[in-house]
Short mmCIF file of C-alpha atoms in Angstrom, two decimals:
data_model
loop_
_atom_site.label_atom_id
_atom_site.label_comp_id
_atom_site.label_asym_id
_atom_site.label_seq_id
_atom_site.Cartn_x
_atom_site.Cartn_y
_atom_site.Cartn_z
CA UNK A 1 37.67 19.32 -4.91
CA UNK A 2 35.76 16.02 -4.22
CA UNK A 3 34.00 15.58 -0.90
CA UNK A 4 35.04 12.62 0.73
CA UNK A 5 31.52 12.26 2.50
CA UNK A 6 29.50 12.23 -0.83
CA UNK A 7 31.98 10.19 -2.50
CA UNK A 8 31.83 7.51 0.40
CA UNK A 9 28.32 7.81 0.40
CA UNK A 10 28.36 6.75 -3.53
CA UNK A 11 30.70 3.59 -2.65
CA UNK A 12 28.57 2.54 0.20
CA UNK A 13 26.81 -0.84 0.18
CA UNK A 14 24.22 -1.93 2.52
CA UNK A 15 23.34 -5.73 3.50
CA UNK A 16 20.18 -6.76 3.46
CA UNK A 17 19.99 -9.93 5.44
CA UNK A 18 16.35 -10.85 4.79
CA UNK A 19 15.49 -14.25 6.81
CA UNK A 20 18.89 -15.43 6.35
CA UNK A 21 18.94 -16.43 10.17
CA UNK A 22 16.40 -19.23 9.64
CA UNK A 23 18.54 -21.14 6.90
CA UNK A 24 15.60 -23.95 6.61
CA UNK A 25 13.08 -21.58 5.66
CA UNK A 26 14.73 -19.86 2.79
CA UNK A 27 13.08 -22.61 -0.02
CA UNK A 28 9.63 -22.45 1.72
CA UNK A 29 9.63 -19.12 2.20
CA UNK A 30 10.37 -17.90 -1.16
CA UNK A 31 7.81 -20.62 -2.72
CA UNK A 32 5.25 -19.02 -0.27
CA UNK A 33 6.33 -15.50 -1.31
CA UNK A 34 6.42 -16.27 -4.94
CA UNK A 35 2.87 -17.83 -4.61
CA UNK A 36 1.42 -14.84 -2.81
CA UNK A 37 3.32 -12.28 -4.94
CA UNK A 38 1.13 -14.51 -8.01
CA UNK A 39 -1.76 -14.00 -6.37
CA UNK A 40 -1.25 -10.32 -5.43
CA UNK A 41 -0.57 -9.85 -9.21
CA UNK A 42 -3.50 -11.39 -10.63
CA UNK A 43 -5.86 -9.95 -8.00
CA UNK A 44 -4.85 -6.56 -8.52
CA UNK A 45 -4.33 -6.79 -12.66
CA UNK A 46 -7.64 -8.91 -12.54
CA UNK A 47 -9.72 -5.89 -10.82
CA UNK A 48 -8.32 -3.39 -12.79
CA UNK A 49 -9.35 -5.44 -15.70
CA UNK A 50 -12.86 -6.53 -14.32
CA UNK A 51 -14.05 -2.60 -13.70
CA UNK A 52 -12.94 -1.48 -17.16
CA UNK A 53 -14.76 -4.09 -19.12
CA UNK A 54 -17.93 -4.15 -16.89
CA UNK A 55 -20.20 -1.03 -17.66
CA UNK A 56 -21.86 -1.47 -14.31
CA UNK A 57 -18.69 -0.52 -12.28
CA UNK A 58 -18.32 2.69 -14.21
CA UNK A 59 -18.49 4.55 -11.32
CA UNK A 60 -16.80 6.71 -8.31
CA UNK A 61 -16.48 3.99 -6.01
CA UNK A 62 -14.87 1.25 -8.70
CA UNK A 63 -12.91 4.12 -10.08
CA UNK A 64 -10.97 4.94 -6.83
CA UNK A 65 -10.79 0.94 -6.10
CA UNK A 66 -8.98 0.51 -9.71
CA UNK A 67 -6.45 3.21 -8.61
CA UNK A 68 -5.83 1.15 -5.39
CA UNK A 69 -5.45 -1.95 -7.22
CA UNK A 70 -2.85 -0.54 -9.19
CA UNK A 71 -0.98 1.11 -5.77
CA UNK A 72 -1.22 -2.15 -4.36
CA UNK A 73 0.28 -3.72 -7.33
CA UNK A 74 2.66 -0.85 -7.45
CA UNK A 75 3.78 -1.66 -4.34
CA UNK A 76 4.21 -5.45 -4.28
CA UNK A 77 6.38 -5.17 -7.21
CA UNK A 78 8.75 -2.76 -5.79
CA UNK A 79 8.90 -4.81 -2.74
CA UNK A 80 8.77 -8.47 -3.70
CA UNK A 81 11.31 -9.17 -6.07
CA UNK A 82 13.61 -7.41 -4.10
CA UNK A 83 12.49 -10.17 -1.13
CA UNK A 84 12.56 -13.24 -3.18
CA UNK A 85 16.02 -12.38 -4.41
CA UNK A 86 17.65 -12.57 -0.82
CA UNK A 87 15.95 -15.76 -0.03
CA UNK A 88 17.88 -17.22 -3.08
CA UNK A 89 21.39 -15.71 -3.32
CA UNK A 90 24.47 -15.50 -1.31
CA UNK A 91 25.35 -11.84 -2.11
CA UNK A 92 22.42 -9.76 -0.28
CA UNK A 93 24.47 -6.25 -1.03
CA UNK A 94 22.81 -3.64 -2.44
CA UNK A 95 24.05 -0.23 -3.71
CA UNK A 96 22.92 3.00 -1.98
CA UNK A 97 22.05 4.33 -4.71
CA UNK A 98 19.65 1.75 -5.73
CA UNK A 99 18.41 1.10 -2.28
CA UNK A 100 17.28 4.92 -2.39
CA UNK A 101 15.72 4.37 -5.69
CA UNK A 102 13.61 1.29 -4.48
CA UNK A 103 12.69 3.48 -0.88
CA UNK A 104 11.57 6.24 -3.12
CA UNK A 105 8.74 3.83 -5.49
CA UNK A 106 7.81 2.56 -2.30
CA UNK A 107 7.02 5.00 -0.24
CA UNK A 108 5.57 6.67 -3.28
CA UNK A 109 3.05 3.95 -2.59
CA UNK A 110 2.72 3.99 0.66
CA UNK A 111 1.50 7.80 0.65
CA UNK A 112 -0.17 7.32 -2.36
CA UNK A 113 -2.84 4.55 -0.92
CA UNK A 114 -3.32 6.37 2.48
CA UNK A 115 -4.49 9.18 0.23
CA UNK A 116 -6.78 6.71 -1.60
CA UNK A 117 -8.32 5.41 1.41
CA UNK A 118 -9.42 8.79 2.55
CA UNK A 119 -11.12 9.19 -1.03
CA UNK A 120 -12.72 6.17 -0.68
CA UNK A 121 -14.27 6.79 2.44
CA UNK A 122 -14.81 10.51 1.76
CA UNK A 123 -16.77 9.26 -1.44
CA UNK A 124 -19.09 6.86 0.66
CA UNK A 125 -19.85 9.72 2.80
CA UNK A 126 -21.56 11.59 -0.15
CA UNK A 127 -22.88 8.60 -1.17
CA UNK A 128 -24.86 7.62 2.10
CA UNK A 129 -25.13 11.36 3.47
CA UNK A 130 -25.72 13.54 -0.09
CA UNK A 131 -27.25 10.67 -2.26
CA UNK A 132 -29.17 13.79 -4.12
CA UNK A 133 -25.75 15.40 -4.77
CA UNK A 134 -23.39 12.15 -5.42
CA UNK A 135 -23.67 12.38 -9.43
CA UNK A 136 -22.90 16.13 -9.16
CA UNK A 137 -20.20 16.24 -6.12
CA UNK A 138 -18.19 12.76 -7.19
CA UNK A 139 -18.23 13.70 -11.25
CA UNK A 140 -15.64 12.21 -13.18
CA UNK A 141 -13.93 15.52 -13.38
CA UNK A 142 -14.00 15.89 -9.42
CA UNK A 143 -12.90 12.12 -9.06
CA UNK A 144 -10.26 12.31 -11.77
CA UNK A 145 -9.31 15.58 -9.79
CA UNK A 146 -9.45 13.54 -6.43
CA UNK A 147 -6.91 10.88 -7.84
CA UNK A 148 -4.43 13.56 -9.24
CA UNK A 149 -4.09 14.97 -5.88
CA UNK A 150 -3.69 12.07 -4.12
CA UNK A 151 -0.71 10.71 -6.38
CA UNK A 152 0.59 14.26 -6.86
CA UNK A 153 0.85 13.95 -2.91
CA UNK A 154 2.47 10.34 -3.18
CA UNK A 155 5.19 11.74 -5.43
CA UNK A 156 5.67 15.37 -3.30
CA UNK A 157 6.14 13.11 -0.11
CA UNK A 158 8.86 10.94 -1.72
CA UNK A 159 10.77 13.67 -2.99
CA UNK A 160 11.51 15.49 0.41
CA UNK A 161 11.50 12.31 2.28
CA UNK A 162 14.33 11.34 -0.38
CA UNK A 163 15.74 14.54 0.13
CA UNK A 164 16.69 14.44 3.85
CA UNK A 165 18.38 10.95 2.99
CA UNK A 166 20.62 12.72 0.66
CA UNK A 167 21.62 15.09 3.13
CA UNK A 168 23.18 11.54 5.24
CA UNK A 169 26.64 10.24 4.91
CA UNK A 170 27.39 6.27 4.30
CA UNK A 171 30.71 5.66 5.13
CA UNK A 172 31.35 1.88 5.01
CA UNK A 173 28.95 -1.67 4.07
CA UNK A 174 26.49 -2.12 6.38
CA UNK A 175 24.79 -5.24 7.48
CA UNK A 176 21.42 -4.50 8.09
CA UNK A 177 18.74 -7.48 9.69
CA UNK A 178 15.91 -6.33 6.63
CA UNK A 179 15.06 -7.92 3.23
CA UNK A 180 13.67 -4.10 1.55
CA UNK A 181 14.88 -0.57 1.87
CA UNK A 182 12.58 1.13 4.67
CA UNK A 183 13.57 4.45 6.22
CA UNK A 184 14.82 2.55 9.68
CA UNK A 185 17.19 1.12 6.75
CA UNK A 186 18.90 4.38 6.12
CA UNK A 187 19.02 5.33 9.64
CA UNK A 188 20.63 2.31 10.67
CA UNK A 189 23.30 2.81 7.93
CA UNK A 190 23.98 6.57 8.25
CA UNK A 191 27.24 7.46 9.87
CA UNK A 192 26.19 11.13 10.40
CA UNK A 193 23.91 12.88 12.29
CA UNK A 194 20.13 11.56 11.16
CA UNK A 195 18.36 13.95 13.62
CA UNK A 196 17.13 16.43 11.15
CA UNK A 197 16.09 13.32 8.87
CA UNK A 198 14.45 11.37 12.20
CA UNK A 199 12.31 15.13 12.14
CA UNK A 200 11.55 15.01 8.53
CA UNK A 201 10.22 11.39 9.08
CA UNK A 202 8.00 12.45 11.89
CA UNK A 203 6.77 15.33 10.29
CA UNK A 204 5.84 13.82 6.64
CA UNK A 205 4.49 10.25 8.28
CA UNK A 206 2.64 11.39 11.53
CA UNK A 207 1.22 14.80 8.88
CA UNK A 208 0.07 12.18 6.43
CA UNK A 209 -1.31 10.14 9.14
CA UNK A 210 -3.16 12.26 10.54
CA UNK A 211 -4.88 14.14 7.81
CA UNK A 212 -5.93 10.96 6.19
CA UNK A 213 -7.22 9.22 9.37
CA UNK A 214 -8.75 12.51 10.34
CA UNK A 215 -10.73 12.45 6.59
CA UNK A 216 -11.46 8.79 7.20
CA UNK A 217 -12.95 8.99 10.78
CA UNK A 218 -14.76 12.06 9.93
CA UNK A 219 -16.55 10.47 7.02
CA UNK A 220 -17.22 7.72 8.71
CA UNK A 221 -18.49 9.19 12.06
CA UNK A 222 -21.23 11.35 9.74
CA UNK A 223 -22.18 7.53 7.82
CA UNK A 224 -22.85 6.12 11.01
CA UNK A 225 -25.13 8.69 12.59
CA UNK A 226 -26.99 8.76 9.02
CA UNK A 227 -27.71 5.51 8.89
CA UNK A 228 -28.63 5.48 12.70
CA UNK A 229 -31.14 7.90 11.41
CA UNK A 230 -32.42 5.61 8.92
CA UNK A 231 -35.97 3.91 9.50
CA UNK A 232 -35.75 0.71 7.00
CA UNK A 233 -33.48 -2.16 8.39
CA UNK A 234 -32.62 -2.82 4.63
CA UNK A 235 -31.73 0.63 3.96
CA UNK A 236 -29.48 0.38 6.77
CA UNK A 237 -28.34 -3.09 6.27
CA UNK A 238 -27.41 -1.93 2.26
CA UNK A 239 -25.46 1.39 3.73
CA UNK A 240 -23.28 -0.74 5.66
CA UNK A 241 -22.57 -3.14 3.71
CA UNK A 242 -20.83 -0.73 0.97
CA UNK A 243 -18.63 0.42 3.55
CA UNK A 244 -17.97 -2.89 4.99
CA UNK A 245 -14.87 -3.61 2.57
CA UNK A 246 -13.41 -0.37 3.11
CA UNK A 247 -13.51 -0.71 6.98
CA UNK A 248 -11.82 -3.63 6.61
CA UNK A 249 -8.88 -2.93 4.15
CA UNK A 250 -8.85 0.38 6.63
CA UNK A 251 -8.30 -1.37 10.23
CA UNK A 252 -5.79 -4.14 8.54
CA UNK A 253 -3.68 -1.49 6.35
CA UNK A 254 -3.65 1.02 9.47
CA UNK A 255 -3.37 -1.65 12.24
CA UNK A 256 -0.07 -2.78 10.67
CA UNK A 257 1.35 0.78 10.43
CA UNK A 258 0.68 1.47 14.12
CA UNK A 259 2.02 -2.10 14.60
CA UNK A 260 5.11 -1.12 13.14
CA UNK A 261 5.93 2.23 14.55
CA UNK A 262 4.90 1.79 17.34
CA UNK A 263 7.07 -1.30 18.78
CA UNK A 264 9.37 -0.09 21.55
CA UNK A 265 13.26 -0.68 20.20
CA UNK A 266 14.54 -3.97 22.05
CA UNK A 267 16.75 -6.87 20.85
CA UNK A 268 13.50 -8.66 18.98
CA UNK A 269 12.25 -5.08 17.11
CA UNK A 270 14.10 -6.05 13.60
CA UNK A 271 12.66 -9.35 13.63
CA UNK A 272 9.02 -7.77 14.47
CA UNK A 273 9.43 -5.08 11.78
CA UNK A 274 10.20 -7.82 9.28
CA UNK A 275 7.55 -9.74 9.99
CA UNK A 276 5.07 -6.40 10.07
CA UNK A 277 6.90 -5.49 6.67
CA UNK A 278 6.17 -9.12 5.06
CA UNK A 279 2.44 -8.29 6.29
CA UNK A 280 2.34 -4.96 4.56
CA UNK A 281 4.42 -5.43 1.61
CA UNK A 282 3.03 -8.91 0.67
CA UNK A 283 0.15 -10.02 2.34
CA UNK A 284 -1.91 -6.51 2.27
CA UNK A 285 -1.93 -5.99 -1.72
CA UNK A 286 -2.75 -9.73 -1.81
CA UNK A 287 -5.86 -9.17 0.14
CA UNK A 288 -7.09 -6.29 -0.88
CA UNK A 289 -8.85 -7.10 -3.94
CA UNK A 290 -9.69 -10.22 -2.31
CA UNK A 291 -11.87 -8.25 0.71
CA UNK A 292 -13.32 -6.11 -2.28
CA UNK A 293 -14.63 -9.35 -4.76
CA UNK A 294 -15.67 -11.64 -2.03
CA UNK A 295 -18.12 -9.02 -0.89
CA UNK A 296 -19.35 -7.78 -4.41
CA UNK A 297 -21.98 -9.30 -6.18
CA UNK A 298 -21.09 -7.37 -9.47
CA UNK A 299 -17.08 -7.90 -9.42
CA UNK A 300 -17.87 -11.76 -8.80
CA UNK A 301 -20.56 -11.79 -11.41
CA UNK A 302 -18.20 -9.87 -14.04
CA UNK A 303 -15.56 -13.01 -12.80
CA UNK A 304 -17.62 -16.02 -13.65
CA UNK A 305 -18.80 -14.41 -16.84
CA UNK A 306 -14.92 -14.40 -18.06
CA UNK A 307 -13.80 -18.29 -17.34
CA UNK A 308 -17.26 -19.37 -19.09
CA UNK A 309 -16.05 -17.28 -22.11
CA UNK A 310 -12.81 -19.31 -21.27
CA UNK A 311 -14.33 -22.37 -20.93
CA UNK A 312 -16.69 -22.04 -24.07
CA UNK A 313 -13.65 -20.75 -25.77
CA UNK A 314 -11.97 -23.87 -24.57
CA UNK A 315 -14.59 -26.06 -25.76
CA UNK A 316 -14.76 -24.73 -29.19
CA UNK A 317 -10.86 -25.07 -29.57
CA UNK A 318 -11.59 -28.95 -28.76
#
C-alpha cells in the first residue's frame, strides 16, 4: 500500500524566489555574482595550486589552509549556480528531492570548515606554545588524521541532519522568499510536525558550535598569554601575525552565523537571512584566500613567480 504522505512528499516542489522582488537588480546582480563566484574559484583553485607546487608551504599550517580552500570552493559551487540560475529564469521550482540533495553538499561544508577552523587554530597553539614539539605533535600522519576527522564529521552531520528532513511531509508547491536550500527552507515547506527536526537542528548546530568555538577560544586564550610572556617585541610581533589571518576568517565566518540565527523572526527576517546567506555563501569563500595571500609573504612570492613564467612564456611565444 502506498503512503500518501511519502508519495506527496516525492511530488512536492518548492519555489525559490531568490531576489525576484527587486526586478531591476536581477542583470546586476547576477553579473556581480558571476564575477565574485570567478573570483571565489580562482582564489580557492589558485591556493590549492600555489601550496602544492611551492616546497616552502609543505607544512601543517598550508596543509589545513589547502583543505579550507577546497571547503570553500566546495561550498560556493553548491551554492552559486543554484543563485545565478534564479536571477535568470522564470521557473524558480525546484524538486524536493534535489533541494535535499543540494542542503546535504552544503551543509556538508558548512560542518566541515567549522571543523577546519578549530584545526587551524589548535595547530597555531602548538606552534606558538610547544614550538619544541610542533614537528612531532602536527606530523603529517597526525594532520592527515586531523583532516579525516574533521570531514568524517562534515559527512556524519549531514546524514542525520538529512535524516530528520526525511522524517517531514511536503504536501503541496511552496513558495519560499530564498534563492538556496537552507534548513529554515524545509521548515517553511513542511506540512507536518517539524518539532523533532527544529530539536535535531539545535542539537547538531549549537553541538558543533560549541565544540569548535570552545577548541578555538581555548587555543587562542593559551597563544595570547604565551606571547604576553614573551620578552622580544619581534618575537611577539611574528606570533601574532601568523594568527592574524585566522582571527580574521574566524570573527567574519562566525559573526555571520550568529548574524543569521540569531535575528528575531519579523516581517524583514527572510530578506536579512538572504542577504546573511549571499555573505556566507558568496562573499566568505571569495575572501578567504584573499585574507590568507595578502598577508603572506611566501603565497604572494609563489604568485608573482607564476605570471613571470607566464609572461616569459608569453614573450617567447611572440
Amino acid at each position: 500500500m502506498v503512503n500518501p504522505k511519502k508519495n506527496q512528499s516525492s511530488t512536492a516542489v518548492i519555489i525559490l524566489l531568490g531576489f525576484s522582488d527587486y526586478p531591476e537588480l536581477q542583470v546586476p546582480l547576477f553579473l556581480l555574482f558571476l564575477v565574485m563566484y570567478a573570483v571565489t574559484v580562482l582564489g580557492n583553485v589558485g591556493m590549492i595550486v600555489i601550496i602544492k607546487i611551492n616546497p616552502k608551504l609543505h607544512t601543517p599550517m598550508y596543509f589545513f589552509l589547502k583543505h579550507l580552500s577546497f571547503v570553500d570552493f566546495c561550498y560556493s559551487t553548491v551554492v552559486v549556480p543554484k543563485l545565478l540560475e534564479t536571477l535568470v529564469v522564470e521557473d524558480r521550482s525546484i524538486s524536493i528531492k534535489a533541494c535535499i540533495t543540494q542542503f546535504s553538499f552544503g551543509v556538508t561544508c558548512v560542518m566541515t570548515e567549522m571543523g577546519m577552523l578549530a584545526v587551524m587554530a589548535y595547530d597555531r597553539f602548538v606552534a606558538i606554545c610547544y614550538p619544541l614539539l610542533y614537528t612531532v605533535s602536527m606530523s603529517p600522519k597526525h594532520c592527515s588524521l586531523l583532516v579525516t576527522v574533521v570531514y568524517s564529521w562534515g559527512i556524519i552531520s549531514s546524514i542525520v541532519l538529512i535524516y530528520s528532513l526525511l522524517v517531514l511531509s511536503f504536501c503541496e508547491t511552496k513558495i519560499i522568499d530564498n534563492f538556496a536550500c537552507e534548513y529554515s527552507v524545509f521548515l517553511s515547506a513542511s506540512c507536518s510536525d517539524t518539532h523533532f527536526s527544529e530539536i535535531i537542528l539545535f542539537i547538531f548546530l549549537n553541538l558543533n558550535s560549541f565544540c569548535t568555538l570552545f577548541i578555538i577560544l581555548t587555543s587562542y586564550l593559551f597563544i595570547f598569554v604565551t606571547i604576553l610572556k614573551m620578552h622580544s617585541a619581534g618575537g611577539r610581533y611574528k606570533a601574532l601575525s601568523t594568527c592574524a589571518s585566522h582571527l580574521t576568517a574566524v570573527t567574519i565566518f562566525y559573526g555571520t552565523i550568529l548574524f543569521l540565527y540569531g535575528i528575531p523572526n519579523s516581517k524583514n527576517s527572510w530578506l536579512v537571512v538572504k542577504v546573511g546567506s549571499v555573505f556566507y555563501g558568496v562573499v566568505i569563500p571569495m575572501l578567504n584566500p584573499l585574507i590568507y595571500s595578502l598577508r603572506n609573504n611566501d603565497v604572494k612570492e609563489t604568485f608573482r613567480k607564476i605570471l613571470d613564467l607566464k609572461i616569459i612564456s608569453q614573450q617567447d611565444q611572440l
